[in-house]
Tab-separated table of C-alpha atoms and ligand atoms in Angstrom:
chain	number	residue	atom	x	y	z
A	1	UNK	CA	-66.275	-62.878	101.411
A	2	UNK	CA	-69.284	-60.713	100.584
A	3	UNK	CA	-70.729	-60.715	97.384
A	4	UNK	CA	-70.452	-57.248	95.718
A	5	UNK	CA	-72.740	-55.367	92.789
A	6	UNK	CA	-71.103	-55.925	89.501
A	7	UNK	CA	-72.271	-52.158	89.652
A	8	UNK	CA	-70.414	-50.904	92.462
A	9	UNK	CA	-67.309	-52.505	90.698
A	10	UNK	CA	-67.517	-51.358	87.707
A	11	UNK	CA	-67.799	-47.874	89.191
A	12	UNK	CA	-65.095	-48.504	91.578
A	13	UNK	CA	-63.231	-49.911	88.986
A	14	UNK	CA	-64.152	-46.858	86.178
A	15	UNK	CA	-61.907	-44.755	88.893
A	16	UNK	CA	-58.810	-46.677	89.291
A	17	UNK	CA	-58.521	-48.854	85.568
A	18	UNK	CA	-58.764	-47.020	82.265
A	19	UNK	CA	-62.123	-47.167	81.200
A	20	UNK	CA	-62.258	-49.877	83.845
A	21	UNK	CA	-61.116	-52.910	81.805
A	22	UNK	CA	-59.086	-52.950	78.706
A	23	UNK	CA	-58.403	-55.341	75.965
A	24	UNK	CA	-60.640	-57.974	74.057
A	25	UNK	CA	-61.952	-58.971	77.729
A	26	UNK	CA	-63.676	-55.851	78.592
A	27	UNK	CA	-67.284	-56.160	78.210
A	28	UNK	CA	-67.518	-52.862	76.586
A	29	UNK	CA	-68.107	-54.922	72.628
A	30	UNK	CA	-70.438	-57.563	74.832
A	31	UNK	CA	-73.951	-56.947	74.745
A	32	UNK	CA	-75.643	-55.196	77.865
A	33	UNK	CA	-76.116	-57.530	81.008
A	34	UNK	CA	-72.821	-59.266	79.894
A	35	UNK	CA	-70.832	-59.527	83.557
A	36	UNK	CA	-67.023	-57.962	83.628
A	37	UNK	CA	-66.158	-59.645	87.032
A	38	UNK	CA	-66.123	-62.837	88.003
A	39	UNK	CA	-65.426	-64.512	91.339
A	40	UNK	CA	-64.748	-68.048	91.147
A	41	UNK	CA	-65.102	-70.965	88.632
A	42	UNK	CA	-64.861	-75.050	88.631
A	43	UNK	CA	-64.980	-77.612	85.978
A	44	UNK	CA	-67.179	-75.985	83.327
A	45	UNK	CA	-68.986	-73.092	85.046
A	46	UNK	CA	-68.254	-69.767	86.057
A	47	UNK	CA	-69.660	-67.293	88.657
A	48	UNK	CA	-70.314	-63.674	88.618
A	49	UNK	CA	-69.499	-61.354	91.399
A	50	UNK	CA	-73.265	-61.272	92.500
A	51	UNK	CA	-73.228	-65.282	92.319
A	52	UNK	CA	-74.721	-66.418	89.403
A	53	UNK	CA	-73.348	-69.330	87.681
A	54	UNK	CA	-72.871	-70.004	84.187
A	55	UNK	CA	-71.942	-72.917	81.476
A	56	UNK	CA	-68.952	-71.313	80.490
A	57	UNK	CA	-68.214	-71.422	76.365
A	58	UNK	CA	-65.271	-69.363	76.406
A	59	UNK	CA	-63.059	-71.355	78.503
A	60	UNK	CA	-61.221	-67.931	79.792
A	61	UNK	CA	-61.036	-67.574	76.190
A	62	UNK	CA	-58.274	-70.646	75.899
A	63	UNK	CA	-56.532	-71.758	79.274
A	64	UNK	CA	-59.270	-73.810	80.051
A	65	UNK	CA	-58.592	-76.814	78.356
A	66	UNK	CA	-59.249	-80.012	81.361
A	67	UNK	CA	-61.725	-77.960	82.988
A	68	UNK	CA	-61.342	-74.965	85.566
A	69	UNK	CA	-59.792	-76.708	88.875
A	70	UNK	CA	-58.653	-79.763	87.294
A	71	UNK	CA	-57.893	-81.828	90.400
A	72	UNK	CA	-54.897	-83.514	88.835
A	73	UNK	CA	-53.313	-80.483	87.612
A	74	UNK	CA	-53.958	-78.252	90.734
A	75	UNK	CA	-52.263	-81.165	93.148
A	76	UNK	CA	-49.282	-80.913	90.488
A	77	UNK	CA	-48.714	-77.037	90.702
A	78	UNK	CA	-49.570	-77.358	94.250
A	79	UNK	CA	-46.826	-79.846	94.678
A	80	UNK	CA	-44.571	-77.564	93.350
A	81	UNK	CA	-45.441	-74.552	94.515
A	82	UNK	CA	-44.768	-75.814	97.983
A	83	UNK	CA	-41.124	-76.328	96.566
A	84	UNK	CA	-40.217	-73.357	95.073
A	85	UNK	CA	-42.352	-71.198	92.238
A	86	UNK	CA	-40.131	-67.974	90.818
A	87	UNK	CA	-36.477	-68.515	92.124
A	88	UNK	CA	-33.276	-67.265	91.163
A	89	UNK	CA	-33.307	-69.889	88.281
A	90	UNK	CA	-35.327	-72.546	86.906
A	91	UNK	CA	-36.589	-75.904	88.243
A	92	UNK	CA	-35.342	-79.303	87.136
A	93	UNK	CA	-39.500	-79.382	85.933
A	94	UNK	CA	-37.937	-76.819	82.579
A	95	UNK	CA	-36.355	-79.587	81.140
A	96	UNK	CA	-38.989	-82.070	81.961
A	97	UNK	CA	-40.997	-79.992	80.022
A	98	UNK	CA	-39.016	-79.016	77.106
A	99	UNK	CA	-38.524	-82.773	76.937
A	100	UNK	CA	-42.169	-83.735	77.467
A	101	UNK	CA	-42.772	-81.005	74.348
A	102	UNK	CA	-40.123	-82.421	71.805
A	103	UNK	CA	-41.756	-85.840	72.295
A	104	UNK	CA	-45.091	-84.662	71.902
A	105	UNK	CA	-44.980	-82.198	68.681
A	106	UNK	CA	-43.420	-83.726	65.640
A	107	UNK	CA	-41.595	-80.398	64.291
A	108	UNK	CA	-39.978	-79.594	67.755
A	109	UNK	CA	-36.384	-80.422	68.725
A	110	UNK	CA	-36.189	-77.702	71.186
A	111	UNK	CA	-38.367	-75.161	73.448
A	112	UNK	CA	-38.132	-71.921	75.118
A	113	UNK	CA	-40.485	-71.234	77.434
A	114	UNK	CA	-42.517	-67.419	78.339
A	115	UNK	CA	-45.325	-66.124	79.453
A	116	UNK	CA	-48.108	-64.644	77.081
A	117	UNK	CA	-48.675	-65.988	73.922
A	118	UNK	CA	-47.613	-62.322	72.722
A	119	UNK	CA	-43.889	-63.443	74.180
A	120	UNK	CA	-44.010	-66.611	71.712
A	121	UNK	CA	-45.534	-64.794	68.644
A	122	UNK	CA	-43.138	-61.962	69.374
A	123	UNK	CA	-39.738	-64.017	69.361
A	124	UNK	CA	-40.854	-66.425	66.650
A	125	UNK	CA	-40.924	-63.001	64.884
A	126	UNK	CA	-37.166	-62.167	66.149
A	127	UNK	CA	-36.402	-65.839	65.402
A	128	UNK	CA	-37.516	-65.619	61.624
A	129	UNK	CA	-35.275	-62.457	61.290
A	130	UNK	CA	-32.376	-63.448	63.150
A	131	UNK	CA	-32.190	-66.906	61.361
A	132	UNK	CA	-32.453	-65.200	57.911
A	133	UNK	CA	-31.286	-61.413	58.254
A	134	UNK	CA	-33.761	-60.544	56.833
A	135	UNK	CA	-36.877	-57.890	57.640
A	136	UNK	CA	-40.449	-58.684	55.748
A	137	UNK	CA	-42.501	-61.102	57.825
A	138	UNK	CA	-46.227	-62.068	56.080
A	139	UNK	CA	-49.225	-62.318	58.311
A	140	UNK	CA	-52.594	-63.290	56.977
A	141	UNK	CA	-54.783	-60.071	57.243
A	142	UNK	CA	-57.069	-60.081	59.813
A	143	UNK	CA	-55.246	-62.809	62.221
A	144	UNK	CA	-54.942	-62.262	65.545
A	145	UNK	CA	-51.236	-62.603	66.983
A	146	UNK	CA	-51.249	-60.593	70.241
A	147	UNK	CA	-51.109	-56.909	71.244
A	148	UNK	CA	-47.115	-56.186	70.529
A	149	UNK	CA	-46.906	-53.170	68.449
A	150	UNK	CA	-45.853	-55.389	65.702
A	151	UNK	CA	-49.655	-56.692	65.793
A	152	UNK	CA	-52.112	-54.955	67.716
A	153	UNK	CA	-55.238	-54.602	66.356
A	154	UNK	CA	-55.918	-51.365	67.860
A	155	UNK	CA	-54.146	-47.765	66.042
A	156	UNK	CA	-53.198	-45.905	69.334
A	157	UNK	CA	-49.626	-45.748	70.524
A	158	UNK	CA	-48.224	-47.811	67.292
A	159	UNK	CA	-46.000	-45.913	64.781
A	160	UNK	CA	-46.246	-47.225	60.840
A	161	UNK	CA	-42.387	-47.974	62.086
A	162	UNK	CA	-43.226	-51.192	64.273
A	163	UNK	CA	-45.155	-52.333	61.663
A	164	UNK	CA	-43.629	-51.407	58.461
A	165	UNK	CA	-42.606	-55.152	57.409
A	166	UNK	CA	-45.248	-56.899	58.436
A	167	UNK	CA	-47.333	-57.752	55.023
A	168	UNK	CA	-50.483	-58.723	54.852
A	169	UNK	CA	-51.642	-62.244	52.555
A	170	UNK	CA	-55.054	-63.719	52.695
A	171	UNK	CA	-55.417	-67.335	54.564
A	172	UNK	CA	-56.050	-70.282	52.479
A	173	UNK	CA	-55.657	-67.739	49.355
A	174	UNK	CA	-52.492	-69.346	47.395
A	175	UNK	CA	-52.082	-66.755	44.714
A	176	UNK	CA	-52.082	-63.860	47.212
A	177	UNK	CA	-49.209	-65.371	49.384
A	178	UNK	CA	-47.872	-66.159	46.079
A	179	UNK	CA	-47.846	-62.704	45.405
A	180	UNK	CA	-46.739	-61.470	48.655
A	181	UNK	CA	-43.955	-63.097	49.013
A	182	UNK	CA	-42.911	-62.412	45.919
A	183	UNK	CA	-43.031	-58.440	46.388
A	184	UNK	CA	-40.865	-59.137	49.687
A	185	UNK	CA	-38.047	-60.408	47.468
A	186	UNK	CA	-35.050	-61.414	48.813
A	187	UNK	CA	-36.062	-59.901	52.718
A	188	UNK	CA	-38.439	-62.528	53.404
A	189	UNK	CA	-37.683	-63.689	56.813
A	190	UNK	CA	-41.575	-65.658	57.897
A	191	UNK	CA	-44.595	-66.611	57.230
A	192	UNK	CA	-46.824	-66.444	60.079
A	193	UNK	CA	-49.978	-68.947	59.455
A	194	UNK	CA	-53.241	-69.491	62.120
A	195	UNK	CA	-53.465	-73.417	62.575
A	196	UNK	CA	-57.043	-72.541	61.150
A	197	UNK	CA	-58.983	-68.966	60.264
A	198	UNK	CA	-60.053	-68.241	63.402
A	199	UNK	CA	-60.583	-64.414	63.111
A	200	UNK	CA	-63.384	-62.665	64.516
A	201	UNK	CA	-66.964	-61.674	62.989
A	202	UNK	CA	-66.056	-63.611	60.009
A	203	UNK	CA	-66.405	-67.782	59.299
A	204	UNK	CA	-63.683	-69.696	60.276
A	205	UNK	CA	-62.000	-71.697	57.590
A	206	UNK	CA	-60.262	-74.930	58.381
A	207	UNK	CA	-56.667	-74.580	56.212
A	208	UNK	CA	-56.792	-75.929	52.846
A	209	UNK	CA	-53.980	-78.117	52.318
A	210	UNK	CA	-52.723	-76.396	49.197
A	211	UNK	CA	-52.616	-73.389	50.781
A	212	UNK	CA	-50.424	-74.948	53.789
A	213	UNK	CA	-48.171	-77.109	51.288
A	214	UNK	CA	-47.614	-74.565	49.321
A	215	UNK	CA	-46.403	-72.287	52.219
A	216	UNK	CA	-44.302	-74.527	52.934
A	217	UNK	CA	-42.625	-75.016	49.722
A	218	UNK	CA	-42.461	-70.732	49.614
A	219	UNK	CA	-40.542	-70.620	52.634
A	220	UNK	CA	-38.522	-73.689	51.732
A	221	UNK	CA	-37.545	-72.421	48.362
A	222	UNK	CA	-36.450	-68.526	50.010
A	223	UNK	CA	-35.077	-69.857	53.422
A	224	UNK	CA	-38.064	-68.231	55.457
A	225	UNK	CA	-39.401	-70.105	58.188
A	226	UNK	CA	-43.008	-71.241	58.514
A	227	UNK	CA	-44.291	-70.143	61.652
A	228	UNK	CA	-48.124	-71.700	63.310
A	229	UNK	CA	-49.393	-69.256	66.316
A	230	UNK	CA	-51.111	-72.656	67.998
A	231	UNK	CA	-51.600	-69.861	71.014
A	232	UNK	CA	-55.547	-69.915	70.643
A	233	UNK	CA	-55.979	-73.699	68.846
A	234	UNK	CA	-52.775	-75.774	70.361
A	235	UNK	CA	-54.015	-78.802	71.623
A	236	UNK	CA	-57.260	-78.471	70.732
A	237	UNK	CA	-57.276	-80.460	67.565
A	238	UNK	CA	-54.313	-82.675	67.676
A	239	UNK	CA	-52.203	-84.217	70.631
A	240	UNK	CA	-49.549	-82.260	68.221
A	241	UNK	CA	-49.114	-79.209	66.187
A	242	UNK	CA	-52.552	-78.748	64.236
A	243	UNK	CA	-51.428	-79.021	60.572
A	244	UNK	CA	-49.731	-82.574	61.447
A	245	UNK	CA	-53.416	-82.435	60.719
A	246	UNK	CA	-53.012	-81.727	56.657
A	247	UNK	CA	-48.971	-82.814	56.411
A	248	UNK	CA	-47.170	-80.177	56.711
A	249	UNK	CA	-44.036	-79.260	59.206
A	250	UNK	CA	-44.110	-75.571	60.617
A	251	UNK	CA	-40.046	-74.402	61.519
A	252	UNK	CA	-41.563	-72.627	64.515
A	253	UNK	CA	-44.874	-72.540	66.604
A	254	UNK	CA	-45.945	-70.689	69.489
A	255	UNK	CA	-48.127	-72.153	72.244
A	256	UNK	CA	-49.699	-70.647	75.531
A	257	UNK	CA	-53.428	-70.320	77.043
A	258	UNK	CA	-53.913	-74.211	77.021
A	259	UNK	CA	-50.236	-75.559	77.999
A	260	UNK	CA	-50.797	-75.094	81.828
A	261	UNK	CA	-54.563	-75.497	81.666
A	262	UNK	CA	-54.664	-71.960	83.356
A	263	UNK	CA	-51.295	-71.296	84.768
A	264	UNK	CA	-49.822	-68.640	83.223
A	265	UNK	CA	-47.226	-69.970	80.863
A	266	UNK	CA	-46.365	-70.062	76.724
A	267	UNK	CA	-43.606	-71.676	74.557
A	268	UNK	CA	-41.965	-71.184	71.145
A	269	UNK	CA	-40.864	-74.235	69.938
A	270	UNK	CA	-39.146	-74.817	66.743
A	271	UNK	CA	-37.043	-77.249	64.438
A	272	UNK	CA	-33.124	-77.864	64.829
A	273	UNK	CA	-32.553	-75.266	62.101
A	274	UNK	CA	-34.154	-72.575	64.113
A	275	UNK	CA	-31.918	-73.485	67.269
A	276	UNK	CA	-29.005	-71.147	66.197
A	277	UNK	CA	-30.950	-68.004	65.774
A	278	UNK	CA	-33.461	-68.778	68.930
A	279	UNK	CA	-30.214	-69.240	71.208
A	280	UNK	CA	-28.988	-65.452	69.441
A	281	UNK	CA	-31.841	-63.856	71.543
A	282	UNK	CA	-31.753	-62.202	73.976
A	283	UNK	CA	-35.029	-62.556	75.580
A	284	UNK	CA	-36.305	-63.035	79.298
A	285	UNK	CA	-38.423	-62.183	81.746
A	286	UNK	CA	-38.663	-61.881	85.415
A	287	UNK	CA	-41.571	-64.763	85.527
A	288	UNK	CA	-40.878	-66.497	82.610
A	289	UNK	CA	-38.939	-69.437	84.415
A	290	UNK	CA	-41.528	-69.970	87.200
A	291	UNK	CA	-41.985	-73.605	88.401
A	292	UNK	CA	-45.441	-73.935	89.068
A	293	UNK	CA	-46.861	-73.537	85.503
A	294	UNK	CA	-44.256	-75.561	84.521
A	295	UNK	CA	-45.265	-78.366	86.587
A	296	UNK	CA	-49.077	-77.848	85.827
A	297	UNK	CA	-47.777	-78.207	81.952
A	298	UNK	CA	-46.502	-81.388	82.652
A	299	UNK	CA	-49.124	-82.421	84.052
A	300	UNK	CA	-51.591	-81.342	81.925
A	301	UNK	CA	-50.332	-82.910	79.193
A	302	UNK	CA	-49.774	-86.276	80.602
A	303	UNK	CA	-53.490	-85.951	80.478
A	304	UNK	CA	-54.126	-84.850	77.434
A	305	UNK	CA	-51.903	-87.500	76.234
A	306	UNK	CA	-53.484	-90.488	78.161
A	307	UNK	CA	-57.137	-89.730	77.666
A	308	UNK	CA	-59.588	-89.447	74.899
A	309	UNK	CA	-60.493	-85.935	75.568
A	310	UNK	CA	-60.569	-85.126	71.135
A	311	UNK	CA	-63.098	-88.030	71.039
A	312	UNK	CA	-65.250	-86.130	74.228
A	313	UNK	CA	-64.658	-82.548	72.337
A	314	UNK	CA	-65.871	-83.829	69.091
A	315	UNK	CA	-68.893	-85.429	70.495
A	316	UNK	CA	-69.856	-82.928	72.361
A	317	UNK	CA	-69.058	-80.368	69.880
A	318	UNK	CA	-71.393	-81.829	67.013
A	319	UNK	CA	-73.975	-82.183	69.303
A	320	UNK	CA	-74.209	-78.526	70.156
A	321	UNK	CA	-73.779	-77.849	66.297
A	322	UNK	CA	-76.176	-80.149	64.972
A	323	UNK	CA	-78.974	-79.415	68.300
A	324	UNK	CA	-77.795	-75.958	67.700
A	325	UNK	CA	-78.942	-75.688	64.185
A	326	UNK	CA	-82.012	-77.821	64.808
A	327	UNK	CA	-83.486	-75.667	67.463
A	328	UNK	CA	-82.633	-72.328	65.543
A	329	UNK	CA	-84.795	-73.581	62.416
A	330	UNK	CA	-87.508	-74.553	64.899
A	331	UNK	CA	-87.981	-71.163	65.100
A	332	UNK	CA	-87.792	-69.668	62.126
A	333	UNK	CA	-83.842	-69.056	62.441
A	334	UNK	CA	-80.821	-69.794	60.114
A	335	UNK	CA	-77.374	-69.657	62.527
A	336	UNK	CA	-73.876	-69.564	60.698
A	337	UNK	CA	-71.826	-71.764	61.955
A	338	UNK	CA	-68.084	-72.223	61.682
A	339	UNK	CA	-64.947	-73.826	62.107
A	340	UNK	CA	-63.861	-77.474	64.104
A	341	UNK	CA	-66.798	-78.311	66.273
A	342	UNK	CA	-63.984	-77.918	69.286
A	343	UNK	CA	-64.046	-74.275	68.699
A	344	UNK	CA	-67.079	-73.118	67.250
A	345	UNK	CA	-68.330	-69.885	66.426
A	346	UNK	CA	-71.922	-69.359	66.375
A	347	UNK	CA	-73.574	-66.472	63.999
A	348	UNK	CA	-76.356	-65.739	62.597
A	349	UNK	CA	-77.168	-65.510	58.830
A	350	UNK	CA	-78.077	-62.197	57.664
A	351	UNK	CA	-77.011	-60.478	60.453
A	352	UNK	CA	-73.986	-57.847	59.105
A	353	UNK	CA	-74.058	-56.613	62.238
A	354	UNK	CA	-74.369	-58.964	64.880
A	355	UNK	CA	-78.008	-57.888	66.277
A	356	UNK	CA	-79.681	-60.876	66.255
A	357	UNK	CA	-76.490	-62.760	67.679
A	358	UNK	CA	-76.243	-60.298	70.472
A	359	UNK	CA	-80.230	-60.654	71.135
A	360	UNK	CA	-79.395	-64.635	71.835
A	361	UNK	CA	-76.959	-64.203	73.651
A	362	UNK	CA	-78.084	-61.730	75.951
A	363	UNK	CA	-80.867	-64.694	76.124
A	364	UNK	CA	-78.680	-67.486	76.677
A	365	UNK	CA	-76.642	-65.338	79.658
A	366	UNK	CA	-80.194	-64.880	81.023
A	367	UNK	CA	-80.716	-68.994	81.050
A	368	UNK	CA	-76.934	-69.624	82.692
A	369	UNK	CA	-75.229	-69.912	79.301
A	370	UNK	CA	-72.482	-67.730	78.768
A	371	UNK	CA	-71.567	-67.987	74.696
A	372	UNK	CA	-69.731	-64.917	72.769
A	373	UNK	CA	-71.832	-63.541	69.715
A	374	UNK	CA	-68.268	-62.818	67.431
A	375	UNK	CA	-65.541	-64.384	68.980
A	376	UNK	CA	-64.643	-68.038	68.056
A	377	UNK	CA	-65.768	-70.364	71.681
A	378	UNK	CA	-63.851	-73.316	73.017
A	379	UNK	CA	-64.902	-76.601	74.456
A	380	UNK	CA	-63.329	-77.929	77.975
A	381	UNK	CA	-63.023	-81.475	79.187
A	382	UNK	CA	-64.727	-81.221	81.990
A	383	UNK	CA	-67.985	-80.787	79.873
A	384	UNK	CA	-70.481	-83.357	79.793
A	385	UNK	CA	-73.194	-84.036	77.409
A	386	UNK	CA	-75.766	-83.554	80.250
A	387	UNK	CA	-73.797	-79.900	79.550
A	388	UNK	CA	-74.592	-79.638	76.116
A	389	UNK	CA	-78.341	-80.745	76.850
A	390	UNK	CA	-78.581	-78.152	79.313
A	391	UNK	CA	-76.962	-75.551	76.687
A	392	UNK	CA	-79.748	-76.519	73.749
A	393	UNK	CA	-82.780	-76.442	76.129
A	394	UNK	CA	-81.746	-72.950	76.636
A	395	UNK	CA	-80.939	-72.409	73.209
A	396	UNK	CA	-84.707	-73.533	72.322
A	397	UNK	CA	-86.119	-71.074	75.065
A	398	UNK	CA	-83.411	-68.215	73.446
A	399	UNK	CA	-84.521	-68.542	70.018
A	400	UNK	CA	-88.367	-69.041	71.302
A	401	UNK	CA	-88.015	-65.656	72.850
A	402	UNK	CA	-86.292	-64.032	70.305
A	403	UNK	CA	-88.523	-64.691	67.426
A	404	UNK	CA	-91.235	-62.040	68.565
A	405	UNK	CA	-89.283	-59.510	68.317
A	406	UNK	CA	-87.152	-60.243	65.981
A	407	UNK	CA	-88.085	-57.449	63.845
A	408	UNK	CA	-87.522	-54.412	66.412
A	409	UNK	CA	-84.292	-55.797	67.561
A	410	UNK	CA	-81.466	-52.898	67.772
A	411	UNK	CA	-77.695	-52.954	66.877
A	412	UNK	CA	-75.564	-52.470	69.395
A	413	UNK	CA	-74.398	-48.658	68.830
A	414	UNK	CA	-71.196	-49.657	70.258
A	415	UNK	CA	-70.078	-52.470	68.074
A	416	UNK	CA	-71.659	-50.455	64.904
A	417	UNK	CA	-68.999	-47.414	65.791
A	418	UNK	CA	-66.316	-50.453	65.701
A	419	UNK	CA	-66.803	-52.053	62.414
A	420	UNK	CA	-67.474	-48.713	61.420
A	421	UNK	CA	-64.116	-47.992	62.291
A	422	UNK	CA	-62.865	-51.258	61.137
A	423	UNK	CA	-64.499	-50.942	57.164
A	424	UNK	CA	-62.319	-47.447	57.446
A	425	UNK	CA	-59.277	-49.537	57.630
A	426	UNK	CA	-59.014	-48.062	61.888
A	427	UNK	CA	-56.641	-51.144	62.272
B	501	PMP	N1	-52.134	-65.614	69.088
B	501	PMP	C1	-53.406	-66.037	69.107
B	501	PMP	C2	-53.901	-66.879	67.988
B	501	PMP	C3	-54.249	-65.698	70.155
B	501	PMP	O1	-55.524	-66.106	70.165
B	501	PMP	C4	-53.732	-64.911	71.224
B	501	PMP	C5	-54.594	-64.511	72.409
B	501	PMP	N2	-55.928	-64.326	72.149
B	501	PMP	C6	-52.391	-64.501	71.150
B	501	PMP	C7	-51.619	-64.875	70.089
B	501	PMP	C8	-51.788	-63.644	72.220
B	501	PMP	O2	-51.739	-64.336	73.414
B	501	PMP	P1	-51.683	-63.552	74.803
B	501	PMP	O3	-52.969	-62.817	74.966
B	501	PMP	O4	-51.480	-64.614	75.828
B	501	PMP	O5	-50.494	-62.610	74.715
């Protein structure tokens, strides 16, 4: 194959995809130099169309959980695939899984399984509503839950219709789910929690445990079911749904990115009172029962389940935090950083918007580090702490070339339109 110009696709690409990439993985809100296309990865690296490789923090922003290529996992899918992938129905490997899942996560008696994490956030939704009759469903503002009309981020092509009972609370804020569900009355149908704040350009914010007790106890008291979107986070905590973590029981959760480690694939899983309304569905799709992600699944988390990979994500994980912080101050720097070590999010202080974050990592791309200045990052197995050595000598080069010029460092005019747009209440 012959390596092409990330140029010559981009413009070939400007002709025949709108804008020539869409969604949250378009580099259009990346800073300049920032590659669209890539053409292969393995283990922990990635490599752009024109060949050069990088230490990959964003894990394809979640599938990559064992590492990209995961021997184990690829025999798996390849074992099935061989057998049968999309067929006229599903494999004996759908149970398997559905079984493997009910063992694994503590809430779960039963699964259903999709593709996108939008599919699983989407019918917890009609699950809540079907189960209770009921129409208001409370989101915590500024969560991410896919790109349904129902939660889109984006304005265009959504009527206040698709949205008009979804209700906004504020995460870990007791009083104002309090007082949100308490305006919904007797609709309540859900309340739809992030297994942590992982929103982007702000901290993340583990969950408080008062705040997750007491939404249980809400939804226990009205009849609304608790729903965790572990889409971005599942597995990446807990061998189990995250807030086992604090104590508390979710009626429904919705998985995807990790479950295959890459294949395409997502769940809903929820608690024997949810099995009624689930089963009331009617919801499908023509790919949703392929075998081959199914069989990766299983695979995957036989893995996950007999190895110490939290241990190896923690470890590494406070080493980049605490080597991170160490080689910022070095030079002069104060970062903001956030959230479980697993998934951290790296900002500057004093930076409202973002210039000094896009500066680094503009620097660290340029030293084979790929890291996202305002999205949360994520951690993969196949990391090793030679990787996270590798990472911090760049980050001490980054910051020792961004210091100069700190001072004449520009915005990016591009993001400044979008929180611009976002202060306006655009979304
Ligand atoms: N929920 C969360 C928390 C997510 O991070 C995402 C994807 N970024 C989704 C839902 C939607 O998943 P998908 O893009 O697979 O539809």
């Amino acid at each position: 194959m012959t390596a092409q110009t990330e140029a010559s696709l981009r413009a070939r690409a400007l002709k025949v995809i709108p804008n020539g990439m869409y969604g949250h993985e378009s580099v259009a809100l990346l800073p300049d130099g920032f590659p669209q296309f890539f053409s292969r990865a393995d283990g922990a690296w990635i490599w752009d169309s024109e060949g050069n490789r990088y230490l990959d923090f964003m894990c394809a922003y979640g599938p990559n959980l064992l590492g990209y290529h995961h021997p184990e996992v690829d025999a798996a899918a390849a074992r099935q695939a061989a057998l049968g992938d999309a067929m006229t129905g599903p494999a004996p490997v759908m149970v398997d899984l559905a079984e493997t899942l009910v063992s694994m996560v503590g809430h779960a008696d039963w699964a259903m399984f999709c593709k996108n994490g939008t599919d699983a956030t989407s019918m917890a939704l009609m699950t809540a509503r079907a189960h209770t009759g009921r129409r208001i469903v409370l989101v915590a503002a500024g969560a991410y839950h896919g790109a349904a009309a129902w939660c889109t981020p984006g304005p265009m092509g959504v009527l206040p219709e698709d949205r008009a009972f979804i209700r906004p609370y504020l995460y870990n804020d007791v009083a104002s789910l309090e007082a949100a569900v308490a305006e919904a009355g007797d609709d309540l149908a859900g309340i739809f929690a992030s297994p942590f704040k992982h929103d982007v350009f702000v901290d993340q914010e583990l969950p408080d445990p008062a705040y997750a007790e007491r939404a249980r106890a809400l939804c226990d008291e009205t009849g609304a079911l608790l729903i965790i979107d572990e889409v971005r986070a599942g597995f990446r905590l807990a061998k189990d749904c995250s807030w086992s973590l604090v104590g508390v029981a979710p009626d429904l959760s919705c998985w995807g990115k990790s479950l295959g480690n890459g294949q395409p694939l997502s769940a809903l899983l929820g608690a024997e009172k949810a099995r009624g309304a689930a089963g009331s569905l009617y919801v499908t799709g023509s790919f949703w029962f392929a075998a081959t992600p199914m069989a990766a699944a299983i695979e995957t988390l036989r893995i996950l389940r007999e190895t110490d990979y939290l241990a190896h994500f923690e470890a590494l994980g406070t080493r980049l935090r605490v080597g991170l912080d160490a080689a910022a101050a070095a030079h002069g720097f104060t970062l903001r950083q956030s959230g479980p070590v697993q998934m951290p999010l790296i900002m500057f202080a004093q930076d409202p918007d973002a210039r000094l974050g896009y500066a680094f990592s503009q620097e660290m791309l340029a030293r084979g580090v790929y890291m996202h200045p305002w999205h949360n990052m994520f951690l993969c197995a196949a990391m090793t702490m030679a990787d996270i050595e590798f990472a911090l000598a760049a980050a001490d080069e980054a910051f020792a070339a961004l210091a100069p010029r700190r001072a004449s460092v520009q915005p990016s005019p591009r993001l400044l339109a979008l929180l611009e747009q976002a202060a306006a209440g655009g979304h």
